[in-house]
Short mmCIF file of C-alpha atoms in Angstrom, two decimals:
data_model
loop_
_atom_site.label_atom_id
_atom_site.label_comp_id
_atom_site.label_asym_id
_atom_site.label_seq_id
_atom_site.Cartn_x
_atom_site.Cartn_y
_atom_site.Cartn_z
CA UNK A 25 98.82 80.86 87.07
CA UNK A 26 99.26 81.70 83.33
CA UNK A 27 100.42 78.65 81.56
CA UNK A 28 103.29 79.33 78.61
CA UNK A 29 101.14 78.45 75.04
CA UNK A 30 101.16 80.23 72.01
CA UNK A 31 104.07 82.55 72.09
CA UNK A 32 103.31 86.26 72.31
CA UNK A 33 105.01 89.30 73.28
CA UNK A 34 103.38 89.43 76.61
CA UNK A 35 103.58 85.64 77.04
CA UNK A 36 107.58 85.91 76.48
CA UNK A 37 107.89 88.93 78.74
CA UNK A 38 106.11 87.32 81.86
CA UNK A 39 107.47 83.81 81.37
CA UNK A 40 111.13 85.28 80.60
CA UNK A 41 111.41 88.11 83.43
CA UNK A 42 112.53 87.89 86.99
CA UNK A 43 109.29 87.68 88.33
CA UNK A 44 109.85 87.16 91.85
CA UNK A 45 111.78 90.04 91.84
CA UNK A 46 109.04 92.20 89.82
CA UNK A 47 106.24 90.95 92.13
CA UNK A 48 107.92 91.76 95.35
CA UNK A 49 108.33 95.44 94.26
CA UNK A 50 104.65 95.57 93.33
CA UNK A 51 104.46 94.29 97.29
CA UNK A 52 106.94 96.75 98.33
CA UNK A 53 105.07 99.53 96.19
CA UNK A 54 101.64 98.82 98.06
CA UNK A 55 102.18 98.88 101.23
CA UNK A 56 104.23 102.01 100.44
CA UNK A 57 101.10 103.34 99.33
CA UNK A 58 99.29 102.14 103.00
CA UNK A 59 101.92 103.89 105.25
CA UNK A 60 102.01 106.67 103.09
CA UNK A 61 98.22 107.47 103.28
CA UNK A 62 98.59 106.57 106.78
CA UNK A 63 102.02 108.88 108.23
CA UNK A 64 100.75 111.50 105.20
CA UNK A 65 97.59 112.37 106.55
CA UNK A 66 99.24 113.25 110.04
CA UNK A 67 101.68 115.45 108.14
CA UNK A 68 99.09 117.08 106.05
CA UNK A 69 97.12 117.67 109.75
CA UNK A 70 100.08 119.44 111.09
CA UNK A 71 100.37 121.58 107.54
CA UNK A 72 99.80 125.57 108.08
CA UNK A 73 96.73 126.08 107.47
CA UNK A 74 95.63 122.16 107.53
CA UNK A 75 95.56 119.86 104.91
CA UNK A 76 92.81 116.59 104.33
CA UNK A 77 94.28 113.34 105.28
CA UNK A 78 94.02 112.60 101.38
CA UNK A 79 96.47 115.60 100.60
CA UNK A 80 99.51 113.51 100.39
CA UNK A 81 97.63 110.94 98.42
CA UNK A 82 96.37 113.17 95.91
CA UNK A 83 99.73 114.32 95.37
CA UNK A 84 101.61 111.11 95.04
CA UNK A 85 98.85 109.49 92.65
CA UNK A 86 100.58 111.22 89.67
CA UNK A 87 103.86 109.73 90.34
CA UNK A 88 102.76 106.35 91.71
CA UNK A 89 100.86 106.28 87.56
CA UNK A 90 104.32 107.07 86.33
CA UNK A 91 106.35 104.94 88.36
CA UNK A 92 104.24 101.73 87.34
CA UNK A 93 103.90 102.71 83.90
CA UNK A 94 108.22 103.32 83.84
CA UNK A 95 108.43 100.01 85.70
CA UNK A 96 106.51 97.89 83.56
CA UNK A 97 107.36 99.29 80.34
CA UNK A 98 110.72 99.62 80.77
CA UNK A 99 111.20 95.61 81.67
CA UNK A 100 110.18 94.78 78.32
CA UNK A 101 113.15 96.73 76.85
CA UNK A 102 115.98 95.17 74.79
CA UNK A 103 119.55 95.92 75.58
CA UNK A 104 119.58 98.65 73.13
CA UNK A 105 116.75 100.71 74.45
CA UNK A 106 118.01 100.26 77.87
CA UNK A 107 121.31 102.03 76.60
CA UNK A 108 119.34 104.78 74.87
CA UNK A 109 117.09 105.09 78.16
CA UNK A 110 120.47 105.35 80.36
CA UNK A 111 122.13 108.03 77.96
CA UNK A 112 118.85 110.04 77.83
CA UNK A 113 118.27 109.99 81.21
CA UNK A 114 121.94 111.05 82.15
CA UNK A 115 121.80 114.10 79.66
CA UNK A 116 118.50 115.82 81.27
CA UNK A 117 119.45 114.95 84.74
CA UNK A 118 122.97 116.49 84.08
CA UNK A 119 120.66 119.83 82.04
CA UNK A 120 118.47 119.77 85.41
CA UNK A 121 121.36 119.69 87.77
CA UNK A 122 122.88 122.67 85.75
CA UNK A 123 119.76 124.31 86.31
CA UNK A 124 119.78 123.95 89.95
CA UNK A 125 122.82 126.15 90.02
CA UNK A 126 121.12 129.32 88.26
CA UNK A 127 117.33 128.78 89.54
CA UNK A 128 116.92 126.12 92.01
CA UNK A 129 113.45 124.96 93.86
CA UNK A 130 114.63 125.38 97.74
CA UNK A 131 113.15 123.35 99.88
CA UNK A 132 114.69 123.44 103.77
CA UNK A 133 117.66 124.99 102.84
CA UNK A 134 118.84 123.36 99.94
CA UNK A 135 119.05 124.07 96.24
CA UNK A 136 118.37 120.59 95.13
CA UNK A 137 114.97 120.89 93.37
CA UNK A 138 114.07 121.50 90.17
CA UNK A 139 110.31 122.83 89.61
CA UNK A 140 108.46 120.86 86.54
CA UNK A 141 105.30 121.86 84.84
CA UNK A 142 102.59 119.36 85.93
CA UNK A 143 104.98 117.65 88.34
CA UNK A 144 106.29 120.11 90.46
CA UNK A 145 109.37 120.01 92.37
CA UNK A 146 112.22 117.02 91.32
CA UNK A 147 115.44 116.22 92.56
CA UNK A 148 117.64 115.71 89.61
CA UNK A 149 120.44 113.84 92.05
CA UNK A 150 117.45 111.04 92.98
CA UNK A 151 116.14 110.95 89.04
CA UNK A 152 119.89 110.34 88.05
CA UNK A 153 120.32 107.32 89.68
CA UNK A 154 119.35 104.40 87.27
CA UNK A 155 121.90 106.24 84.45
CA UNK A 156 124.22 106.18 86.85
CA UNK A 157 124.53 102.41 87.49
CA UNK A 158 123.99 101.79 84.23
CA UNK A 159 126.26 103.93 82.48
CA UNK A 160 129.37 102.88 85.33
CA UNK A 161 128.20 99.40 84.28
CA UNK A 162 128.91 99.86 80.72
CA UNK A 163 131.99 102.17 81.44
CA UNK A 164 133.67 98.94 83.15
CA UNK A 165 132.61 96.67 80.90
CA UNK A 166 134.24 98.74 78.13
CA UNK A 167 137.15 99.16 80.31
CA UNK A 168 137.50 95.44 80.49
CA UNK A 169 137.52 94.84 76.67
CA UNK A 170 139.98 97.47 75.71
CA UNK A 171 142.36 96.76 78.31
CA UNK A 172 142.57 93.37 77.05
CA UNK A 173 142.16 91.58 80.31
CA UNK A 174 144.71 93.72 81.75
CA UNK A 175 144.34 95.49 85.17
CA UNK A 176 141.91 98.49 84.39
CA UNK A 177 143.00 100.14 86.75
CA UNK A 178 146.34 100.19 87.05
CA UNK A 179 147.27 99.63 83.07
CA UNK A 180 148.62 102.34 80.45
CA UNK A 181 146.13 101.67 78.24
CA UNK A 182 143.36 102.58 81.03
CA UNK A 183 144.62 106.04 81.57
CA UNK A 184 144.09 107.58 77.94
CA UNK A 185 142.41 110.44 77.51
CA UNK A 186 139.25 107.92 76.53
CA UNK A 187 139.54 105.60 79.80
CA UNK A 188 139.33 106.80 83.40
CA UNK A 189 140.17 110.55 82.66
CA UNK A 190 137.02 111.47 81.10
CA UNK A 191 134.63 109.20 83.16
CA UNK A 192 136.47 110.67 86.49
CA UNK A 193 136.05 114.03 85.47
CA UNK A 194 132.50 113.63 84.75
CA UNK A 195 131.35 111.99 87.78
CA UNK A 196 133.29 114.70 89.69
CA UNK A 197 131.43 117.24 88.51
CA UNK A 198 128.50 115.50 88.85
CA UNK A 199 129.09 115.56 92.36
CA UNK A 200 130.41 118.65 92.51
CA UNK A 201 127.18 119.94 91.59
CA UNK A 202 125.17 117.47 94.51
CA UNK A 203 127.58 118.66 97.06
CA UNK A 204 127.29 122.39 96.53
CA UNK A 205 123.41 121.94 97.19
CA UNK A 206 124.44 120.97 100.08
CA UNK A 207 123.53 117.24 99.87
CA UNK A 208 125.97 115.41 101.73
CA UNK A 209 124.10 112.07 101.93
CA UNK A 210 123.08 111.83 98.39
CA UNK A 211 127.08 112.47 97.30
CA UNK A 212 127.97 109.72 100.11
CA UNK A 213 125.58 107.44 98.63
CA UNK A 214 126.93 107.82 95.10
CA UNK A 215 130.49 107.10 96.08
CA UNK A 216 129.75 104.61 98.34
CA UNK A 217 128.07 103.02 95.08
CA UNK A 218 130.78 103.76 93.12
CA UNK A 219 133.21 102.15 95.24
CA UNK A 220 131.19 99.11 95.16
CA UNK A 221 130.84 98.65 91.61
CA UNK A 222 134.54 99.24 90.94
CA UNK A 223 135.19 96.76 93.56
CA UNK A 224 132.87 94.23 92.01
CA UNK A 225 135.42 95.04 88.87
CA UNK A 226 138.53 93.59 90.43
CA UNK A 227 139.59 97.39 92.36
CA UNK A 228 143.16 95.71 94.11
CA UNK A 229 142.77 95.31 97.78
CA UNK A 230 146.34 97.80 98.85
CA UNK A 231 143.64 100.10 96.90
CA UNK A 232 140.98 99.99 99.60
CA UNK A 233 142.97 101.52 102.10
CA UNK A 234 143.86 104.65 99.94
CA UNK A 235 139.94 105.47 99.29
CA UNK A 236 139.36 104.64 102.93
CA UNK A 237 141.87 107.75 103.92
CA UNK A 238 140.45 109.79 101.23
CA UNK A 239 136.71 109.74 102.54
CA UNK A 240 137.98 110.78 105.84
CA UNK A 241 139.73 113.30 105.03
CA UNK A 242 136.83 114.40 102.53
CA UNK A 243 135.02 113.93 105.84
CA UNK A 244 136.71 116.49 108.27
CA UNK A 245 136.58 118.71 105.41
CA UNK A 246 133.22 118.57 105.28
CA UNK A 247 132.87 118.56 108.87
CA UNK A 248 135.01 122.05 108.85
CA UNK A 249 134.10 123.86 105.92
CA UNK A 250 129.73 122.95 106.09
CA UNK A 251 128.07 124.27 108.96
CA UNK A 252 124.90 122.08 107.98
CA UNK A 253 126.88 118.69 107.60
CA UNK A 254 128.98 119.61 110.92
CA UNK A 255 125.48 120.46 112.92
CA UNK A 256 124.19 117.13 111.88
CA UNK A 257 127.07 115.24 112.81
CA UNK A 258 126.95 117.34 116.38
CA UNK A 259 123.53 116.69 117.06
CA UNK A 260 123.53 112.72 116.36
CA UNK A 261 126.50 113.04 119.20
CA UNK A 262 124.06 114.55 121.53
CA UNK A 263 126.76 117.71 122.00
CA UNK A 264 124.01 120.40 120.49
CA UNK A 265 120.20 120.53 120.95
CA UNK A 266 118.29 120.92 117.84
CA UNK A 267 115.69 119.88 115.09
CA UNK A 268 117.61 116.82 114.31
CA UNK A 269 117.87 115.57 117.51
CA UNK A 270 114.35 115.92 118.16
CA UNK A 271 113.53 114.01 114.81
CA UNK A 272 115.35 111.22 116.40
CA UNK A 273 113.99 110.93 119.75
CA UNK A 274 110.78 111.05 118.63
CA UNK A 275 111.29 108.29 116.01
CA UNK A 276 112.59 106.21 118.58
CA UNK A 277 110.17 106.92 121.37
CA UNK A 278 107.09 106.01 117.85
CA UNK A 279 108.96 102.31 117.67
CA UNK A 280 108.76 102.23 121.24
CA UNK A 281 105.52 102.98 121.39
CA UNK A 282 104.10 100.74 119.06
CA UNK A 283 105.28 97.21 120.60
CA UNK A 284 105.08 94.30 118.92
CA UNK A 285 101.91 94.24 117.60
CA UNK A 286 101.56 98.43 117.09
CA UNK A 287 99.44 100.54 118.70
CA UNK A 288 96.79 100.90 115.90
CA UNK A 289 94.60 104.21 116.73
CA UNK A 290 96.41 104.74 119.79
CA UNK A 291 99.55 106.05 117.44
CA UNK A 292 99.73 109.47 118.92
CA UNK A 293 103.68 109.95 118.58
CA UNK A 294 103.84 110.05 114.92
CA UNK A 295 101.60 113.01 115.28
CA UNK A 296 104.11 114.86 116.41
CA UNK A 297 107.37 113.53 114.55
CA UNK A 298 108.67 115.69 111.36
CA UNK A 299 108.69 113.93 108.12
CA UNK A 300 106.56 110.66 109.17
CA UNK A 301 105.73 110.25 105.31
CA UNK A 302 109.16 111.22 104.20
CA UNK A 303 112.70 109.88 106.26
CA UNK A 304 111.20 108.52 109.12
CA UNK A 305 108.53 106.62 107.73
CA UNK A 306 109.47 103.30 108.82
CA UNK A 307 109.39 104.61 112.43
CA UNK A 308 105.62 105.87 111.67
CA UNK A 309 104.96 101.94 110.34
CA UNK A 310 106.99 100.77 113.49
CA UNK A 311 104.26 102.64 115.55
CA UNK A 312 101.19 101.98 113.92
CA UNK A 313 101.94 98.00 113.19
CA UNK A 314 104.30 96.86 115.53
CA UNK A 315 107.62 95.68 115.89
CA UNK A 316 106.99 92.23 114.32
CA UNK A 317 105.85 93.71 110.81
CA UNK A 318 108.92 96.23 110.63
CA UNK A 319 110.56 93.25 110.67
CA UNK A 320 108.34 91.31 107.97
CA UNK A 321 108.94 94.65 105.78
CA UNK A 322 112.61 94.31 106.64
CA UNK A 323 112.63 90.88 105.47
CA UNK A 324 111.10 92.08 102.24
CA UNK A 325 114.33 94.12 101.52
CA UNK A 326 116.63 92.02 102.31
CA UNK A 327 114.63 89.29 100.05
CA UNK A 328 114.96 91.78 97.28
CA UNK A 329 118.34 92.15 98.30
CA UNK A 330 118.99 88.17 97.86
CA UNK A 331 117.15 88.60 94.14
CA UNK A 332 119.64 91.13 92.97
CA UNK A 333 122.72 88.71 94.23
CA UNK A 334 121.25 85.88 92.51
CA UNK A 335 121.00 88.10 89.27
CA UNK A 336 124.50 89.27 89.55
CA UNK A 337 125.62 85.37 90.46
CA UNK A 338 123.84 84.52 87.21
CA UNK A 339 124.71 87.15 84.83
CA UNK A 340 126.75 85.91 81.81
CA UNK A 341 127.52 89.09 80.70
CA UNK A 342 129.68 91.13 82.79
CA UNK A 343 127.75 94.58 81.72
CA UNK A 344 124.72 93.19 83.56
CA UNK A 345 126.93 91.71 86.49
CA UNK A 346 127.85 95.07 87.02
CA UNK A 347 124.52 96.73 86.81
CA UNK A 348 122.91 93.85 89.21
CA UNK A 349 125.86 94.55 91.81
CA UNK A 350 125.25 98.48 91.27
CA UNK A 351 121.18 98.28 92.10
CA UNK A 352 122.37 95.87 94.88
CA UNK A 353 124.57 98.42 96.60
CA UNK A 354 122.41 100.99 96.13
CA UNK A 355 119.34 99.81 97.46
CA UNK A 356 120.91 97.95 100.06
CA UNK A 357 122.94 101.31 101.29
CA UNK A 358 119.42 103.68 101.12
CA UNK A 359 117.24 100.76 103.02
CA UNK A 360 120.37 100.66 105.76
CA UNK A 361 120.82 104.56 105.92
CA UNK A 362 117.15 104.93 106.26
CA UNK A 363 116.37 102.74 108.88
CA UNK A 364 119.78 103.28 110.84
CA UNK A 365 118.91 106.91 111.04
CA UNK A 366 115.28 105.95 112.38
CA UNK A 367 116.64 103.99 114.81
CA UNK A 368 119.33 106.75 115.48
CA UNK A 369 122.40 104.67 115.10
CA UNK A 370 123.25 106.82 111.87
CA UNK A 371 123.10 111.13 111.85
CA UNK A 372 119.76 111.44 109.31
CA UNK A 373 120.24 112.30 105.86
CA UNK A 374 117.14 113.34 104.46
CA UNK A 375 117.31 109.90 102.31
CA UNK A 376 113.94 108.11 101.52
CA UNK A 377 112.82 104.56 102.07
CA UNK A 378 113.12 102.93 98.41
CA UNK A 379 109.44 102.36 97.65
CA UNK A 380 108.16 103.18 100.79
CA UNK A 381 108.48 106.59 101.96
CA UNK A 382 106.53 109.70 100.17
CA UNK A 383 108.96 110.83 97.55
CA UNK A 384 107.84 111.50 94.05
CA UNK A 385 111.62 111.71 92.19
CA UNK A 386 113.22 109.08 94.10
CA UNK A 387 109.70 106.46 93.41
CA UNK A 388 109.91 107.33 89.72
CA UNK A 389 114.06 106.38 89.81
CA UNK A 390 113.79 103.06 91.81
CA UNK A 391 110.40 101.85 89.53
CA UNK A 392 112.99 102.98 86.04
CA UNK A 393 115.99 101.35 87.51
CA UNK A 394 114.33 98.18 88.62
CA UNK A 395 112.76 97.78 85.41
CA UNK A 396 115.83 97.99 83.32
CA UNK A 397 117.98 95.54 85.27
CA UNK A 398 114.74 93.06 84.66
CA UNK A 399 114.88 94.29 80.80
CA UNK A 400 118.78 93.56 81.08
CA UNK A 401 118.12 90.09 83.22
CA UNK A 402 115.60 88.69 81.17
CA UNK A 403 117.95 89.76 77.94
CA UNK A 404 121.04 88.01 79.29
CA UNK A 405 119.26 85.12 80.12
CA UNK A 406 116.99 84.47 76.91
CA UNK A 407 118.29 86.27 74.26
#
């Protein structure tokens, strides 16, 4: 263990940051890297014509170099740089979500990709995730300070042009944008975010009721009006045959399969299960290791989980209070989503495993978003 001696920049940094927190996504971020190599090189088998087991791998190395860099460099920011990195990241994911509307990547159906030289294909609704939280963060914690202590959501002062207009009509045409891909999970999961952070903020409780109506309504409407969300929803109810249904069955039958302890080289159903590296990932693990680790890895998230709580718990500043509680619910409602759909107690949404599953834009958005809420942690707590 590195003893604190003469100060230094990297001294300060490793003594001053969450470490637990940092070293348990470096876990996370390996044996991501295992069960990728292992689920991708049955997917890159399958691929017309076939694909070395290393495909996947080869692929996901320029990422994995970017997501480590972005995580490590960005925990040493100050408060300031964090800011800028939010703002900049909002404006090019906002220019690349614009572009999916006049010359999308489509992959499966949907218009969500964005093709980058030397990267390839991106999905500017996973990349926009850490400005998100972030900039909602700072939105409330403004809204607290010019309200004067005042309810912000319910006060005069709160509904000027400046307060919950313009951030309303942003974020609605943010996911205006998401939902017109069609990508109904990735505009749940930002609301359902959304609705945790502003509840973190004090939302009034004869509120909750009101949103509650709203996303079922929003709901049926979606259920009515988008053949691909209603088809989903059908075939998790077992009332049509299709794709999706056979995803699920066959992620359940590869848990199954693999016991307690996994069934090692005898792992045959993963073979034939779409998107092993990708959504149902933790299935392929289930299969190859066993019941017992799934649960080990599942203890790993919700360990991470109990890290971001105690951050939030210890924030003195209510900007990174807000920040720690939007990470929280985010990466606590992808890990459930994920893994319900594997276990098919939740429709799938095409939503990766933070970490974990194959995914270049969503690794590169977890590994920047991690590593500013240690930048704002360590900040709070020692500047």
């Amino acid at each position: 263990m590195l003893k604190r001696g003469e100060e230094s920049r990297f001294t300060s940094w490793y003594f001053e940051i969450d470490r637990k927190l940092l070293f348990s996504v470096l876990v996370l971020i390996l044996v991501g890297l295992w069960a990728m190599v292992s689920a991708g090189s049955v997917a890159a088998e399958r691929m017309n014509p076939p694909q070395p087991w290393f495909f996947f791998l080869v692929k996901a190395l320029p990422f994995y170099c970017i997501g480590l860099i972005t995580l490590l460099a960005s925990s040493a920011l100050s408060k300031q740089w964090v800011m800028r990195i939010a703002w900049l990241n909002v404006a090019v994911c906002l220019i690349l979500l614009a572009v999916t509307l006049v010359h999308p990547t489509v992959v499966k159906g949907s218009a969500r990709w964005v093709t980058l030289p030397g990267l390839g294909s991106v999905m500017p609704g996973d990349l926009l995730k850490p400005g998100f939280i972030i900039i909602t963060a700072w939105f409330l914690a403004r809204m607290e300070k010019i309200t004067g202590g005042a309810d912000m959501f319910l006060s005069r002062r709160a509904w000027r042009w400046d307060g919950w207009p313009i951030y309303l009509i942003a974020f609605a045409f943010t996911l205006g944008i998401i939902l017109r891909h069609p990508d109904v999970g990735t505009t749940i999961l930002y609301l359902s975010v959304f609705g945790a952070m502003i509840f973190l903020a004090g939302l009034p409780w004869w509120i909750l009721p009101i949103f509650g109506g709203l996303a079922g309504l929003a709901g049926l409407f979606a259920f009515f009006t988008m053949a691909h969300f209603k088809g989903r929803i059908l075939m998790w109810l077992g009332m049509s045959g299709g794709a999706d249904n056979y995803q699920v069955r066959k992620s359940v039958e590869a848990i199954k399969h693999g016991g307690l302890l996994g069934s090692g080289e005898d792992a045959f159903i993963k073979q034939s299960l779409p998107d092993s590296h990708t959504d149902f990932i933790y299935s392929a693990i289930a299969e190859d290791s066993g019941a017992l680790l799934a649960i080990v890895l599942l203890g790993g998230f919700l360990y991470i989980l109990k890290r971001l709580a105690d951050n939030a718990r210890g924030a003195r500043d209510k900007f990174v209070f807000y920040v720690a509680g939007g990470v929280f619910a985010l990466f606590g409602a992808q890990v459930c989503i994920n893994i319900a759909s594997a276990l098919g107690v939740f429709p799938p949404k095409g939503m990766t495993l933070p970490f974990i599953s194959y995914g270049g834009s969503s690794f590169i958005a977890f590994c920047l978003l991690f590593g500013l809420l240690i930048a704002l942690v360590r900040e709070d707590k020692w500047k």
